[in-house]
Coordinates of C-alpha atoms in Angstrom, one line a residue:
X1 CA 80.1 102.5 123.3
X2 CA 81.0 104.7 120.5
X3 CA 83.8 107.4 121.6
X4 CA 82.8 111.1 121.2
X5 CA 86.1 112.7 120.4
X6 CA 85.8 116.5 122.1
X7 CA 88.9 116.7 122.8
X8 CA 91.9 115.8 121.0
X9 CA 95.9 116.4 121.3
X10 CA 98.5 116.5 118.5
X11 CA 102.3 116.1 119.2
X12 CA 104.4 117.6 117.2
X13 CA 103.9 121.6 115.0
X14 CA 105.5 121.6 112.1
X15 CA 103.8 121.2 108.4
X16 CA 101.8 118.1 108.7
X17 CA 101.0 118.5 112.9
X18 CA 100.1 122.1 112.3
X19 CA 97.5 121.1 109.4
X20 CA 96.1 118.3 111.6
X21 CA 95.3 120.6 114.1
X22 CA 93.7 122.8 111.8
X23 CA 91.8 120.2 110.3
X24 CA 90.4 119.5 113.8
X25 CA 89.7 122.8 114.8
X26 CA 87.7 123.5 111.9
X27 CA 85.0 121.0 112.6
X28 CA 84.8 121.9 116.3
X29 CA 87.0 120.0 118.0
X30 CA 88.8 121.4 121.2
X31 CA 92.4 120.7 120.4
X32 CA 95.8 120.6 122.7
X33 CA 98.7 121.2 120.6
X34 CA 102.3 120.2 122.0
X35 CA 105.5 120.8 120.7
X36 CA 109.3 120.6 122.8
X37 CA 110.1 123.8 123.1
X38 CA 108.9 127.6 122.7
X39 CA 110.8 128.1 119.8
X40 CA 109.3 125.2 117.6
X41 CA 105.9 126.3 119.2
X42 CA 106.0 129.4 117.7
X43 CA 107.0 128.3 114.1
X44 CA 104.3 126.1 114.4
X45 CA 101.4 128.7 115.4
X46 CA 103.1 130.4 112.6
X47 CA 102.3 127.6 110.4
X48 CA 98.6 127.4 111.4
X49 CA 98.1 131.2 111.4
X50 CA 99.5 131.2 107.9
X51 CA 97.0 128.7 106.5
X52 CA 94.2 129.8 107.9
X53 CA 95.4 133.6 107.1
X54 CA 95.1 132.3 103.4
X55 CA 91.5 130.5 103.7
X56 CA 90.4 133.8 105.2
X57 CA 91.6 136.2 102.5
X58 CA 90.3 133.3 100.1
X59 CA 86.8 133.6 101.3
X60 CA 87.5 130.5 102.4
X61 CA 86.1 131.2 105.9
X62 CA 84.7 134.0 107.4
X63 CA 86.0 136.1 110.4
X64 CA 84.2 134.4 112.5
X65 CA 85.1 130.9 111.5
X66 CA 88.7 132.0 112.0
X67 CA 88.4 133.2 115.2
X68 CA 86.3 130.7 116.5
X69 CA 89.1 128.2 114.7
X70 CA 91.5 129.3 116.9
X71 CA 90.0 129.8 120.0
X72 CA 89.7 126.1 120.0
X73 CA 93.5 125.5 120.2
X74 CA 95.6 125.5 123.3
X75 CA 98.9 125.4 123.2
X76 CA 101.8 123.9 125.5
X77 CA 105.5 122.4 125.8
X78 CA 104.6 119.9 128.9
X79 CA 102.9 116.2 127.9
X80 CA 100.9 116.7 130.8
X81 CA 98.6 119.2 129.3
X82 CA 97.4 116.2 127.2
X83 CA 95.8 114.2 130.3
X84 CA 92.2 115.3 129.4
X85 CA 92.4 114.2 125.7
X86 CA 90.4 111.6 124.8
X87 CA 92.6 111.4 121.6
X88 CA 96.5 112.1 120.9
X89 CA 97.7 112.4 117.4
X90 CA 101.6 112.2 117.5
X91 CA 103.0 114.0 114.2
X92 CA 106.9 113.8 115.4
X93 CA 109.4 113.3 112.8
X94 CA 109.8 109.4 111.9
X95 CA 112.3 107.8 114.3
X96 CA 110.7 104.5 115.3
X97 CA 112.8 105.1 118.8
X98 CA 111.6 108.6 119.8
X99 CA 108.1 107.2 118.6
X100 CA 108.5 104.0 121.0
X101 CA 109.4 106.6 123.8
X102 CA 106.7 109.1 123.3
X103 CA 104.0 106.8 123.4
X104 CA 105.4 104.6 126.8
X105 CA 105.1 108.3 128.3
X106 CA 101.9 108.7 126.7
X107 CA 100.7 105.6 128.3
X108 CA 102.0 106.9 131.7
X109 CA 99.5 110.5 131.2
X110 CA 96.4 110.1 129.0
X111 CA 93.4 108.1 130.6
X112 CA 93.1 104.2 130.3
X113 CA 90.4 104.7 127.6
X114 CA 92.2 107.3 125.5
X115 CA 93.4 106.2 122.0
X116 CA 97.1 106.8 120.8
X117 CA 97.2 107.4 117.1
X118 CA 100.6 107.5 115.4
X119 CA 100.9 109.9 111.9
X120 CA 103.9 107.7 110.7
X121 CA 103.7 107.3 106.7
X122 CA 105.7 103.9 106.8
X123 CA 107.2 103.1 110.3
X124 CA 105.5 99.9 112.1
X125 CA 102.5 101.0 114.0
X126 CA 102.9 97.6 115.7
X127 CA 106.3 98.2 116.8
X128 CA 105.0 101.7 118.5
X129 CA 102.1 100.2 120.0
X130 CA 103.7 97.3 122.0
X131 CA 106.1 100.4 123.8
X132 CA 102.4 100.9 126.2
X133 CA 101.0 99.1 128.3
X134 CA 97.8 98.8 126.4
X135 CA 98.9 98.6 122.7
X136 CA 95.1 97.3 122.1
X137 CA 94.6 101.4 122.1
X138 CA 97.4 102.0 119.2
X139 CA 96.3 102.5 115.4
X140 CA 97.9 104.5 112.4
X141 CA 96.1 107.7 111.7
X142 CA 97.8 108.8 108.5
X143 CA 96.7 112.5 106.9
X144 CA 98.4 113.8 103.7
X145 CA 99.7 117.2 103.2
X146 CA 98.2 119.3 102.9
X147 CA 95.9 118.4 105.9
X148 CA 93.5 120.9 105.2
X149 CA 93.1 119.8 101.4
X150 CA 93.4 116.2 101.0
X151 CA 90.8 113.9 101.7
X152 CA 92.6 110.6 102.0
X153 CA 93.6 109.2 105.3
X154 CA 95.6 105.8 105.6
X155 CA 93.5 104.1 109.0
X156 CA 95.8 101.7 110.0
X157 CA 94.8 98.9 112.5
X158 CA 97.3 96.4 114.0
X159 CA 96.5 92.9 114.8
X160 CA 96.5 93.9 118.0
X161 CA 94.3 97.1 117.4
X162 CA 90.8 96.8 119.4
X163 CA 87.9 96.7 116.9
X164 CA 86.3 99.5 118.6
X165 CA 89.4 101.8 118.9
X166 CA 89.4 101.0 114.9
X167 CA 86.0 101.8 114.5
X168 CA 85.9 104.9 116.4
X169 CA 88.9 106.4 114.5
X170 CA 87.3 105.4 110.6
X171 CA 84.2 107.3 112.2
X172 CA 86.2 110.1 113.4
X173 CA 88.2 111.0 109.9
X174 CA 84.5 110.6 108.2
X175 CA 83.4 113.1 110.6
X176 CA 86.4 115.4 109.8
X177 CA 85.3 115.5 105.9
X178 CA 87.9 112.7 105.2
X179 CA 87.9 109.8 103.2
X180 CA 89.2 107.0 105.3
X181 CA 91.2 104.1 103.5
X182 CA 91.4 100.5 106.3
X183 CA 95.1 99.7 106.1
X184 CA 96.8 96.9 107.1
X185 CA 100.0 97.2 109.3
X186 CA 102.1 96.6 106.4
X187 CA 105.4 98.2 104.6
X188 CA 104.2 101.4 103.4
X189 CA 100.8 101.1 103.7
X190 CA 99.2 101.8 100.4
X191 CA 100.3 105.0 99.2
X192 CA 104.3 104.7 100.1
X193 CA 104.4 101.1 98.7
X194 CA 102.5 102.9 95.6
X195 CA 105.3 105.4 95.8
X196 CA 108.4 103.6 96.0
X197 CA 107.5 101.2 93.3
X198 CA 107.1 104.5 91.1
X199 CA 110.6 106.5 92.3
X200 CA 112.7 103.6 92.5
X201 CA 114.1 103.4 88.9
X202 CA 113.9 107.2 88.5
X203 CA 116.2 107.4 91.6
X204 CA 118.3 104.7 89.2
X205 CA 118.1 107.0 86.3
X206 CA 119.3 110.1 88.2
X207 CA 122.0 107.9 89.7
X208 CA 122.9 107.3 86.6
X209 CA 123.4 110.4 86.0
X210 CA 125.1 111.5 89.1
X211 CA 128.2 108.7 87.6
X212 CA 128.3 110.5 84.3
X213 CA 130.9 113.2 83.7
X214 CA 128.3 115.2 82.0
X215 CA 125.3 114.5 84.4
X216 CA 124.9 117.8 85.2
X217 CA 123.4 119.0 81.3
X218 CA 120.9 115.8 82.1
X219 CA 120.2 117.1 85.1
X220 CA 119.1 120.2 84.0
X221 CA 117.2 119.4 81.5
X222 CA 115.1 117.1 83.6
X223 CA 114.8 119.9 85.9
X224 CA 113.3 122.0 83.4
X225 CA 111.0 119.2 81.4
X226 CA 109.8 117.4 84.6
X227 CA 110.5 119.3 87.9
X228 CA 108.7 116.8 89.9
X229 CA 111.2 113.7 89.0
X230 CA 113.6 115.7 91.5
X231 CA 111.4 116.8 93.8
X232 CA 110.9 113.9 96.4
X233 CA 114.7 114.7 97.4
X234 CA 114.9 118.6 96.5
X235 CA 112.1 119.4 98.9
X236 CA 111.1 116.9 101.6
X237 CA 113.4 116.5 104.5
X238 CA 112.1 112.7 105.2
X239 CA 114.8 111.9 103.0
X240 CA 117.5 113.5 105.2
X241 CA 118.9 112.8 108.3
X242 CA 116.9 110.5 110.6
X243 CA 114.4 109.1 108.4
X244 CA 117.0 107.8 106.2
X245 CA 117.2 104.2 108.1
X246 CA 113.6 104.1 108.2
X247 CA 112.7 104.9 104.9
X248 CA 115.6 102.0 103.7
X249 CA 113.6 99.5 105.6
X250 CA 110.2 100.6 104.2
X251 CA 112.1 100.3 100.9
X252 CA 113.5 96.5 101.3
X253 CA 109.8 95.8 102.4
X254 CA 107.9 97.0 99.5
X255 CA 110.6 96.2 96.6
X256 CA 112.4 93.2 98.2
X257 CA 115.3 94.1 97.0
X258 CA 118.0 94.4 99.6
X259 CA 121.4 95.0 97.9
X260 CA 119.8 97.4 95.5
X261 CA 117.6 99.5 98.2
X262 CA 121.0 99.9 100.6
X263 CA 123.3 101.2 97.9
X264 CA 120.2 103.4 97.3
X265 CA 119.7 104.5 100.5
X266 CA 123.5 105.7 100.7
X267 CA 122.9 107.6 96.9
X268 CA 120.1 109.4 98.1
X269 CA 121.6 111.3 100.6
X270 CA 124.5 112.6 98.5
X271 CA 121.7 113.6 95.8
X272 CA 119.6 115.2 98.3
X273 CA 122.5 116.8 99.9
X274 CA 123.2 118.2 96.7
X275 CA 120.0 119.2 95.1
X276 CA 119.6 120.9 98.5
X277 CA 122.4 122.8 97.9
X278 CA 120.9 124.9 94.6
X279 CA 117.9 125.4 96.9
X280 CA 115.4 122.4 95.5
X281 CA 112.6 122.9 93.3
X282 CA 111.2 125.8 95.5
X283 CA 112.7 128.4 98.2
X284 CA 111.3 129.4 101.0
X285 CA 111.6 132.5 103.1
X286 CA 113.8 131.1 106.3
X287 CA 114.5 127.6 107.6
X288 CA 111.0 125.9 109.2
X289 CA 109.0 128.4 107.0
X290 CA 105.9 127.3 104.7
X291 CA 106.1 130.5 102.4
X292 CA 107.6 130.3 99.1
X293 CA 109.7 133.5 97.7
X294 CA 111.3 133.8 94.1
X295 CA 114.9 132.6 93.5
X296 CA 117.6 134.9 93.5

């Protein structure tokens, strides 16, 4: 029987989470939105009421539609207040560990028919799923950012994935306006084995000129020609901290190249490090915030 999703949780506020709740929301879906803490809960309604702030002013959506948009959302810091979901989107930053965990809790609250979906954009959906009891309810449910915007959504099913939790979840991003791509549980899935093929010799070319004594003139003169070659590692965090281990191993996967992928693993966070330090390729208005403001 074909899963009517009503009622649907997301795990995790911050710019992707917030825009898959939105994009919920906005074709009448009842959504529970959870994040650790009352301080991250906040950026995050922050998050959402900015978006949908701007499709208002926009024209985008009338009052109504906004209101009615939000009304739909409830918000909460406790796992438990996803019990009734028949779905729960996880959108936690991309540790395969603190995925593993979330989901063996999951599996201890939602009901026994309720899907899991992970948001990962590389990590092993199999790995995740076999931390339940019922990994037959696991599949990748990748959105792009923005949420909101972009159509595409990577539907990843496992060899373990039940064909009707597969089916129901294709029919469910169709239903939300999107256009739903069957992925394979694979390295990268399509679009981040896409991507790495295309970054990994510019990431050799600005390594290159990280060793040169006169880099820096290079440097900026890429910056002003081509602002996007820098920008994987001026403005997105995956590149930082945690999801440095992970995005090696997505790397060795997709290129098959160890010995080259590990030394670039250990470049790229002295290059993000430092193009973090002159700000990126945009600044934004304080730490966790989606608004851009003018450098100073």
């Amino acid at each position: 029987m074909t899963r009517e999703f009503s009622t649907v949780g997301v795990i995790g506020l911050g710019t992707m989470g917030a825009g898959i709740v939105e994009v919920f929301a906005r074709n009448g879906i009842d959504v529970v939105a959870v994040e650790i803490g009352d301080a991250p809960l906040e950026r995050g309604k922050g998050v959402l009421a900015k978006s949908t702030g701007r499709a208002l002013a926009r024209e985008k959506m009338t009052q109504d539609e906004h209101d009615t948009l939000h009304s739909r959302i409830t918000y909460a810091t406790d796992l438990a207040a996803l019990a009734d979901c028949q779905l729960v989107v996880e959108a936690v930053p991309e540790s395969l560990e603190l995925k593993k965990d979330l989901f063996a809790q999951l599996d201890q609250i939602v009901s026994p028919d309720a899907v899991l979906a992970t948001n990962t954009s590389s990590l092993p959906v199999t790995q995740i799923a076999v931390a339940t009891a019922n990994p037959k309810r696991v599949v990748g449910m990748h959105f792009f950012n923005p949420a909101p915007v972009l159509q595409f959504v990577e539907v990843i099913k496992t060899v373990i994935t039940a064909d009707d939790v597969f089916e129901d979840i294709k029919a469910l991003a169709e239903r939300l306006g999107k256009r739903p791509v069957v992925v394979g549980d694979k390295a990268g899935f399509i679009a981040n084995a896409l991507l790495f093929g295309y970054l990994q010799p510019r990431r050799q070319h600005v390594r290159d000129q990280v060793r040169h004594p006169r880099g820096h003139r290079q440097r900026d003169a890429v910056r002003l020609w081509a602002p996007w070659v820098r920008s994987p590692c001026s403005t997105s965090p995956d590149w930082t901290r945690p999801t440095r281990s992970s995005t090696r191993c997505t790397a060795r996967a997709v290129t098959g190249c160890t010995h080259r992928v590990r030394s670039s693993s250990r470049w790229s966070a002295q290059v993000c490090s430092d193009a973090r330090a002159d700000a990126g390729s945009y600044s934004y208005a304080a730490p966790g915030s989606p608004e851009v403001v003018g450098d100073h």
